[in-house]
Amino acid sequence: MLAESQNELDLNTTIQEASVALKLFFTNHFAEARDRMKPFADCSMYHSLGYGTILYIQAVMTFDMGDIEQAIAAMKRSVIVSSKMRRRSTLLGSIAKVTSGVNYNEFTEEEVHAEICYTESLLIRALLTFIQDENLISFVKGGFKIRECYKIYKECNKILENRNWEKDVHKVHFESGVRMGVGAFNLMISLLPSKIMKLLEFAGFSGSKKLGLSELLKGSELHTSLRGPLCAIVLIAYHTVVTYVLGLGDGDVDLASSLLSPCLQTFPKGALFLFFAGRIEEIRANIDEAILRFEESIESQSEWRQFHHLCYWELMWCHCFRSDWLMAMKYAERLCKESRWSKATYTYQKASFLLMCDDQTEKTKTHLKYLFSEVPKLKQRIAGKSIPFEKFAVAKAKRYLEQNEYLTLPAVELIYVWNGFNVIGKKQFLLEPILMIVEKTVHTILEDKASHKFYFDDYSLALLLKGVCLRHRGQFLQAEQCFLEVLGNEKDIVYDKYLIPYATVELAIVYLQQDRLSDVKSCIHRAKKNYKGYYLESRLHFRIHALRLQLNAAANNDESVSSDPPTPTNSGSLDVLSTSKDHRISLAQSSNGSLSQQGGEGNIVPSGSDRCSGRELAPAENKLSMT
């Protein structure tokens, strides 16, 4: 029952109120949850935190500046309210802390919970800073706030471990908050590429993926706690979204499914949980089931249409994975009209999917020209920085206009840069149509070189995409040959410089799948050290970091693989194919993905050695069974 006066707001009541609001949120009663928290947001730390958090989620989803400012005001208030309830530090207390440490048993229950609420409020306030202001000073201030949060979470962990909790009935709520904070921080930091990690470690941060996952799992097992379900949500999001967007698609989907199952039983119509159910089906390549789940999530509520945008985004990819370009284009179009997040991205995707459709009319071509010309105008900045994918989209849109209004496989390229092949590669009936489109394009490019203003850019892109398809079919030798030929075109590529480091990483993945660990190590080193300033560079560095973690696990010897190898004395590009470029046509002639080994006109002949791996190429293998 809702508290009627400030006098009724003891710790037990405020936690119960927050729990009720959380359940309302999970059942799609967003406004009711917000209104439940608002009346005492000025005096109760849990009401203030709950109210501000709901406004923060709304602001992030709408990206409306009015919502952002309202959320910032609420979180500033939450920081003040919880700060007033924290334990005051005296001069004598500070001296005692230095000499004999802190006696956490002297803290009251309210003071202990004030620590965790203050930290969560400060963290959300810092995150809002990044999307509110574009100047460097605000960015630095946000960074300092996050560093303070990190230090307080470490202190809260000490409280959890050293306090006598026998008389504290609310330990479970504090513990779940600590597990969530420590776990999420460790997991987030562990995801970052090594160069960023070194800077963070210098600033006092450190992160362990193993510890992060363990802490979050422990938190999710505290079923009666306030933040236990939130720990589960963080884990589900990590295994179903983060690992696929930033990594190699190696999340524990079965664990995510087991964590989601009780949530769906308790909240069967919860839009958020239905979304994750769809995401799990999607990454399992059960596309029809995924579409049904996303549609269920959309139909479950209409109060926050921003939740619909998450589903539209996934539905766009689901139809794209089925090579249904027209339906994918329609969902991109809906995002263009309704979402504020990145209209340049949505517009480029809409145009790319439409360009893949057959039977282009003059009206369609005119509309395509308009869409591509709009992309540069829609580019935006967040926290003072351009969005990396928007820069990529703008460059591609300009290319379309410069080279007689065409692009090579734009939708398939989108699938690749968004890690979609980790989904469609699990089902051959999804992969085969893509491979056929790619092979047809390779044929077309080779047969009509003169019509391609940037022939090597177009040919290398098609070849990279074919290699990825072959890798997912388990045809590692043929995939390797594709990637090596892309690397051989390095000096001839004019615009798509990103293809070279990406092909190098793809080569490393092929070698990892063949347990050629020293070759993986060499390719990772080359991709990190030899290439700078290309499009989507940060995204590739996240993949490289994930690949290095897999390499460490495969080698079972972190120290031997974490150190960079010496820079090769020969700094030239990788040796690739010994045949001339005019004779590189067997890839196009291979309609089923198998490549000829024999030399001679029209056949691919690998050179004697691969400088990236420093080894002789393996003799031809029999055609591998599909995986």
mmCIF file with all atom_site columns, C-alpha atoms in Angstrom, residues 176-297:
data_model
loop_
_atom_site.group_PDB
_atom_site.id
_atom_site.type_symbol
_atom_site.label_atom_id
_atom_site.label_alt_id
_atom_site.label_comp_id
_atom_site.label_asym_id
_atom_site.label_entity_id
_atom_site.label_seq_id
_atom_site.pdbx_PDB_ins_code
_atom_site.Cartn_x
_atom_site.Cartn_y
_atom_site.Cartn_z
_atom_site.occupancy
_atom_site.B_iso_or_equiv
_atom_site.pdbx_formal_charge
_atom_site.auth_seq_id
_atom_site.auth_comp_id
_atom_site.auth_asym_id
_atom_site.auth_atom_id
_atom_site.pdbx_PDB_model_num
ATOM 1   C CA . SER A 1 176 ? 22.011 -7.697  -4.768  1.00 0.00 ? 176 SER A CA 1
ATOM 2   C CA . GLY A 1 177 ? 22.955 -4.049  -5.371  1.00 0.00 ? 177 GLY A CA 1
ATOM 3   C CA . VAL A 1 178 ? 26.616 -4.724  -4.664  1.00 0.00 ? 178 VAL A CA 1
ATOM 4   C CA . ARG A 1 179 ? 26.633 -7.845  -6.846  1.00 0.00 ? 179 ARG A CA 1
ATOM 5   C CA . MET A 1 180 ? 25.000 -5.907  -9.683  1.00 0.00 ? 180 MET A CA 1
ATOM 6   C CA . GLY A 1 181 ? 27.356 -2.929  -9.415  1.00 0.00 ? 181 GLY A CA 1
ATOM 7   C CA . VAL A 1 182 ? 30.610 -4.853  -8.986  1.00 0.00 ? 182 VAL A CA 1
ATOM 8   C CA . GLY A 1 183 ? 29.567 -7.398  -11.615 1.00 0.00 ? 183 GLY A CA 1
ATOM 9   C CA . ALA A 1 184 ? 28.454 -4.870  -14.213 1.00 0.00 ? 184 ALA A CA 1
ATOM 10  C CA . PHE A 1 185 ? 31.566 -2.709  -13.741 1.00 0.00 ? 185 PHE A CA 1
ATOM 11  C CA . ASN A 1 186 ? 33.926 -5.681  -14.063 1.00 0.00 ? 186 ASN A CA 1
ATOM 12  C CA . LEU A 1 187 ? 32.074 -7.008  -17.088 1.00 0.00 ? 187 LEU A CA 1
ATOM 13  C CA . MET A 1 188 ? 31.927 -3.619  -18.807 1.00 0.00 ? 188 MET A CA 1
ATOM 14  C CA . ILE A 1 189 ? 35.621 -2.887  -18.276 1.00 0.00 ? 189 ILE A CA 1
ATOM 15  C CA . SER A 1 190 ? 36.671 -6.399  -19.359 1.00 0.00 ? 190 SER A CA 1
ATOM 16  C CA . LEU A 1 191 ? 34.958 -5.854  -22.716 1.00 0.00 ? 191 LEU A CA 1
ATOM 17  C CA . LEU A 1 192 ? 37.123 -2.892  -23.616 1.00 0.00 ? 192 LEU A CA 1
ATOM 18  C CA . PRO A 1 193 ? 40.087 -3.249  -26.008 1.00 0.00 ? 193 PRO A CA 1
ATOM 19  C CA . SER A 1 194 ? 43.544 -3.484  -24.419 1.00 0.00 ? 194 SER A CA 1
ATOM 20  C CA . LYS A 1 195 ? 44.564 0.079   -25.356 1.00 0.00 ? 195 LYS A CA 1
ATOM 21  C CA . ILE A 1 196 ? 41.584 1.534   -23.469 1.00 0.00 ? 196 ILE A CA 1
ATOM 22  C CA . MET A 1 197 ? 42.085 -0.966  -20.649 1.00 0.00 ? 197 MET A CA 1
ATOM 23  C CA . LYS A 1 198 ? 45.622 0.319   -20.066 1.00 0.00 ? 198 LYS A CA 1
ATOM 24  C CA . LEU A 1 199 ? 44.346 3.893   -19.745 1.00 0.00 ? 199 LEU A CA 1
ATOM 25  C CA . LEU A 1 200 ? 41.608 2.824   -17.335 1.00 0.00 ? 200 LEU A CA 1
ATOM 26  C CA . GLU A 1 201 ? 44.029 0.810   -15.234 1.00 0.00 ? 201 GLU A CA 1
ATOM 27  C CA . PHE A 1 202 ? 46.213 3.906   -15.002 1.00 0.00 ? 202 PHE A CA 1
ATOM 28  C CA . ALA A 1 203 ? 43.153 5.786   -13.732 1.00 0.00 ? 203 ALA A CA 1
ATOM 29  C CA . GLY A 1 204 ? 42.515 3.122   -11.084 1.00 0.00 ? 204 GLY A CA 1
ATOM 30  C CA . PHE A 1 205 ? 40.024 0.867   -12.912 1.00 0.00 ? 205 PHE A CA 1
ATOM 31  C CA . SER A 1 206 ? 40.378 -2.863  -13.440 1.00 0.00 ? 206 SER A CA 1
ATOM 32  C CA . GLY A 1 207 ? 37.984 -5.469  -14.749 1.00 0.00 ? 207 GLY A CA 1
ATOM 33  C CA . SER A 1 208 ? 37.623 -9.242  -14.777 1.00 0.00 ? 208 SER A CA 1
ATOM 34  C CA . LYS A 1 209 ? 35.077 -10.868 -17.066 1.00 0.00 ? 209 LYS A CA 1
ATOM 35  C CA . LYS A 1 210 ? 35.011 -14.008 -14.947 1.00 0.00 ? 210 LYS A CA 1
ATOM 36  C CA . LEU A 1 211 ? 34.409 -12.045 -11.744 1.00 0.00 ? 211 LEU A CA 1
ATOM 37  C CA . GLY A 1 212 ? 31.794 -9.855  -13.416 1.00 0.00 ? 212 GLY A CA 1
ATOM 38  C CA . LEU A 1 213 ? 29.753 -12.796 -14.681 1.00 0.00 ? 213 LEU A CA 1
ATOM 39  C CA . SER A 1 214 ? 30.101 -14.598 -11.354 1.00 0.00 ? 214 SER A CA 1
ATOM 40  C CA . GLU A 1 215 ? 28.914 -11.606 -9.312  1.00 0.00 ? 215 GLU A CA 1
ATOM 41  C CA . LEU A 1 216 ? 25.935 -10.981 -11.575 1.00 0.00 ? 216 LEU A CA 1
ATOM 42  C CA . LEU A 1 217 ? 24.950 -14.649 -11.432 1.00 0.00 ? 217 LEU A CA 1
ATOM 43  C CA . LYS A 1 218 ? 25.126 -14.615 -7.632  1.00 0.00 ? 218 LYS A CA 1
ATOM 44  C CA . GLY A 1 219 ? 22.989 -11.491 -7.623  1.00 0.00 ? 219 GLY A CA 1
ATOM 45  C CA . SER A 1 220 ? 20.401 -13.054 -9.950  1.00 0.00 ? 220 SER A CA 1
ATOM 46  C CA . GLU A 1 221 ? 20.048 -15.974 -7.534  1.00 0.00 ? 221 GLU A CA 1
ATOM 47  C CA . LEU A 1 222 ? 18.831 -13.617 -4.788  1.00 0.00 ? 222 LEU A CA 1
ATOM 48  C CA . HIS A 1 223 ? 15.248 -14.067 -5.956  1.00 0.00 ? 223 HIS A CA 1
ATOM 49  C CA . THR A 1 224 ? 13.609 -12.152 -3.108  1.00 0.00 ? 224 THR A CA 1
ATOM 50  C CA . SER A 1 225 ? 15.889 -9.153  -3.472  1.00 0.00 ? 225 SER A CA 1
ATOM 51  C CA . LEU A 1 226 ? 15.053 -5.825  -5.064  1.00 0.00 ? 226 LEU A CA 1
ATOM 52  C CA . ARG A 1 227 ? 17.895 -5.890  -7.588  1.00 0.00 ? 227 ARG A CA 1
ATOM 53  C CA . GLY A 1 228 ? 18.034 -9.652  -8.240  1.00 0.00 ? 228 GLY A CA 1
ATOM 54  C CA . PRO A 1 229 ? 15.860 -9.424  -11.380 1.00 0.00 ? 229 PRO A CA 1
ATOM 55  C CA . LEU A 1 230 ? 18.019 -6.535  -12.590 1.00 0.00 ? 230 LEU A CA 1
ATOM 56  C CA . CYS A 1 231 ? 21.140 -8.717  -12.265 1.00 0.00 ? 231 CYS A CA 1
ATOM 57  C CA . ALA A 1 232 ? 19.381 -11.309 -14.425 1.00 0.00 ? 232 ALA A CA 1
ATOM 58  C CA . ILE A 1 233 ? 18.472 -8.668  -17.018 1.00 0.00 ? 233 ILE A CA 1
ATOM 59  C CA . VAL A 1 234 ? 22.078 -7.453  -17.219 1.00 0.00 ? 234 VAL A CA 1
ATOM 60  C CA . LEU A 1 235 ? 23.273 -11.038 -17.777 1.00 0.00 ? 235 LEU A CA 1
ATOM 61  C CA . ILE A 1 236 ? 20.598 -11.727 -20.397 1.00 0.00 ? 236 ILE A CA 1
ATOM 62  C CA . ALA A 1 237 ? 21.472 -8.511  -22.232 1.00 0.00 ? 237 ALA A CA 1
ATOM 63  C CA . TYR A 1 238 ? 25.175 -9.369  -22.142 1.00 0.00 ? 238 TYR A CA 1
ATOM 64  C CA . HIS A 1 239 ? 24.768 -12.888 -23.520 1.00 0.00 ? 239 HIS A CA 1
ATOM 65  C CA . THR A 1 240 ? 22.153 -12.024 -26.162 1.00 0.00 ? 240 THR A CA 1
ATOM 66  C CA . VAL A 1 241 ? 23.060 -8.504  -27.289 1.00 0.00 ? 241 VAL A CA 1
ATOM 67  C CA . VAL A 1 242 ? 26.486 -7.291  -26.160 1.00 0.00 ? 242 VAL A CA 1
ATOM 68  C CA . THR A 1 243 ? 28.456 -10.376 -27.225 1.00 0.00 ? 243 THR A CA 1
ATOM 69  C CA . TYR A 1 244 ? 26.825 -10.249 -30.664 1.00 0.00 ? 244 TYR A CA 1
ATOM 70  C CA . VAL A 1 245 ? 27.220 -6.524  -31.276 1.00 0.00 ? 245 VAL A CA 1
ATOM 71  C CA . LEU A 1 246 ? 30.707 -6.047  -29.818 1.00 0.00 ? 246 LEU A CA 1
ATOM 72  C CA . GLY A 1 247 ? 32.150 -9.570  -29.818 1.00 0.00 ? 247 GLY A CA 1
ATOM 73  C CA . LEU A 1 248 ? 32.142 -12.790 -31.786 1.00 0.00 ? 248 LEU A CA 1
ATOM 74  C CA . GLY A 1 249 ? 28.674 -14.016 -30.844 1.00 0.00 ? 249 GLY A CA 1
ATOM 75  C CA . ASP A 1 250 ? 29.964 -16.342 -28.127 1.00 0.00 ? 250 ASP A CA 1
ATOM 76  C CA . GLY A 1 251 ? 27.416 -15.555 -25.419 1.00 0.00 ? 251 GLY A CA 1
ATOM 77  C CA . ASP A 1 252 ? 25.913 -18.299 -23.275 1.00 0.00 ? 252 ASP A CA 1
ATOM 78  C CA . VAL A 1 253 ? 22.448 -18.401 -24.846 1.00 0.00 ? 253 VAL A CA 1
ATOM 79  C CA . ASP A 1 254 ? 21.332 -21.389 -22.769 1.00 0.00 ? 254 ASP A CA 1
ATOM 80  C CA . LEU A 1 255 ? 22.138 -19.514 -19.551 1.00 0.00 ? 255 LEU A CA 1
ATOM 81  C CA . ALA A 1 256 ? 20.285 -16.451 -20.831 1.00 0.00 ? 256 ALA A CA 1
ATOM 82  C CA . SER A 1 257 ? 17.281 -18.648 -21.633 1.00 0.00 ? 257 SER A CA 1
ATOM 83  C CA . SER A 1 258 ? 17.301 -20.251 -18.167 1.00 0.00 ? 258 SER A CA 1
ATOM 84  C CA . LEU A 1 259 ? 17.480 -16.803 -16.522 1.00 0.00 ? 259 LEU A CA 1
ATOM 85  C CA . LEU A 1 260 ? 14.659 -15.477 -18.696 1.00 0.00 ? 260 LEU A CA 1
ATOM 86  C CA . SER A 1 261 ? 12.310 -18.411 -18.135 1.00 0.00 ? 261 SER A CA 1
ATOM 87  C CA . PRO A 1 262 ? 11.215 -17.503 -14.566 1.00 0.00 ? 262 PRO A CA 1
ATOM 88  C CA . CYS A 1 263 ? 10.869 -13.853 -15.593 1.00 0.00 ? 263 CYS A CA 1
ATOM 89  C CA . LEU A 1 264 ? 8.460  -14.838 -18.358 1.00 0.00 ? 264 LEU A CA 1
ATOM 90  C CA . GLN A 1 265 ? 6.537  -17.082 -15.984 1.00 0.00 ? 265 GLN A CA 1
ATOM 91  C CA . THR A 1 266 ? 6.090  -14.198 -13.543 1.00 0.00 ? 266 THR A CA 1
ATOM 92  C CA . PHE A 1 267 ? 5.565  -11.494 -16.191 1.00 0.00 ? 267 PHE A CA 1
ATOM 93  C CA . PRO A 1 268 ? 4.241  -13.326 -19.304 1.00 0.00 ? 268 PRO A CA 1
ATOM 94  C CA . LYS A 1 269 ? 3.194  -10.087 -20.997 1.00 0.00 ? 269 LYS A CA 1
ATOM 95  C CA . GLY A 1 270 ? 6.210  -8.025  -19.979 1.00 0.00 ? 270 GLY A CA 1
ATOM 96  C CA . ALA A 1 271 ? 7.400  -6.156  -23.074 1.00 0.00 ? 271 ALA A CA 1
ATOM 97  C CA . LEU A 1 272 ? 11.044 -6.255  -22.014 1.00 0.00 ? 272 LEU A CA 1
ATOM 98  C CA . PHE A 1 273 ? 11.066 -9.994  -21.337 1.00 0.00 ? 273 PHE A CA 1
ATOM 99  C CA . LEU A 1 274 ? 9.212  -10.768 -24.573 1.00 0.00 ? 274 LEU A CA 1
ATOM 100 C CA . PHE A 1 275 ? 11.834 -8.724  -26.395 1.00 0.00 ? 275 PHE A CA 1
ATOM 101 C CA . PHE A 1 276 ? 14.631 -10.822 -24.889 1.00 0.00 ? 276 PHE A CA 1
ATOM 102 C CA . ALA A 1 277 ? 12.691 -13.998 -25.716 1.00 0.00 ? 277 ALA A CA 1
ATOM 103 C CA . GLY A 1 278 ? 12.640 -12.845 -29.324 1.00 0.00 ? 278 GLY A CA 1
ATOM 104 C CA . ARG A 1 279 ? 16.323 -12.009 -29.192 1.00 0.00 ? 279 ARG A CA 1
ATOM 105 C CA . ILE A 1 280 ? 17.170 -15.513 -27.916 1.00 0.00 ? 280 ILE A CA 1
ATOM 106 C CA . GLU A 1 281 ? 15.201 -17.105 -30.766 1.00 0.00 ? 281 GLU A CA 1
ATOM 107 C CA . GLU A 1 282 ? 16.869 -14.747 -33.244 1.00 0.00 ? 282 GLU A CA 1
ATOM 108 C CA . ILE A 1 283 ? 20.432 -15.605 -32.266 1.00 0.00 ? 283 ILE A CA 1
ATOM 109 C CA . ARG A 1 284 ? 19.497 -19.276 -32.384 1.00 0.00 ? 284 ARG A CA 1
ATOM 110 C CA . ALA A 1 285 ? 18.496 -18.521 -36.000 1.00 0.00 ? 285 ALA A CA 1
ATOM 111 C CA . ASN A 1 286 ? 14.873 -19.478 -35.288 1.00 0.00 ? 286 ASN A CA 1
ATOM 112 C CA . ILE A 1 287 ? 13.743 -16.456 -37.259 1.00 0.00 ? 287 ILE A CA 1
ATOM 113 C CA . ASP A 1 288 ? 10.014 -17.242 -37.515 1.00 0.00 ? 288 ASP A CA 1
ATOM 114 C CA . GLU A 1 289 ? 9.764  -17.772 -33.763 1.00 0.00 ? 289 GLU A CA 1
ATOM 115 C CA . ALA A 1 290 ? 11.760 -14.593 -33.147 1.00 0.00 ? 290 ALA A CA 1
ATOM 116 C CA . ILE A 1 291 ? 9.390  -12.551 -35.303 1.00 0.00 ? 291 ILE A CA 1
ATOM 117 C CA . LEU A 1 292 ? 6.410  -13.852 -33.334 1.00 0.00 ? 292 LEU A CA 1
ATOM 118 C CA . ARG A 1 293 ? 8.036  -12.920 -30.033 1.00 0.00 ? 293 ARG A CA 1
ATOM 119 C CA . PHE A 1 294 ? 8.924  -9.402  -31.176 1.00 0.00 ? 294 PHE A CA 1
ATOM 120 C CA . GLU A 1 295 ? 5.392  -8.901  -32.431 1.00 0.00 ? 295 GLU A CA 1
ATOM 121 C CA . GLU A 1 296 ? 4.071  -10.121 -29.059 1.00 0.00 ? 296 GLU A CA 1
ATOM 122 C CA . SER A 1 297 ? 6.264  -7.559  -27.323 1.00 0.00 ? 297 SER A CA 1
#
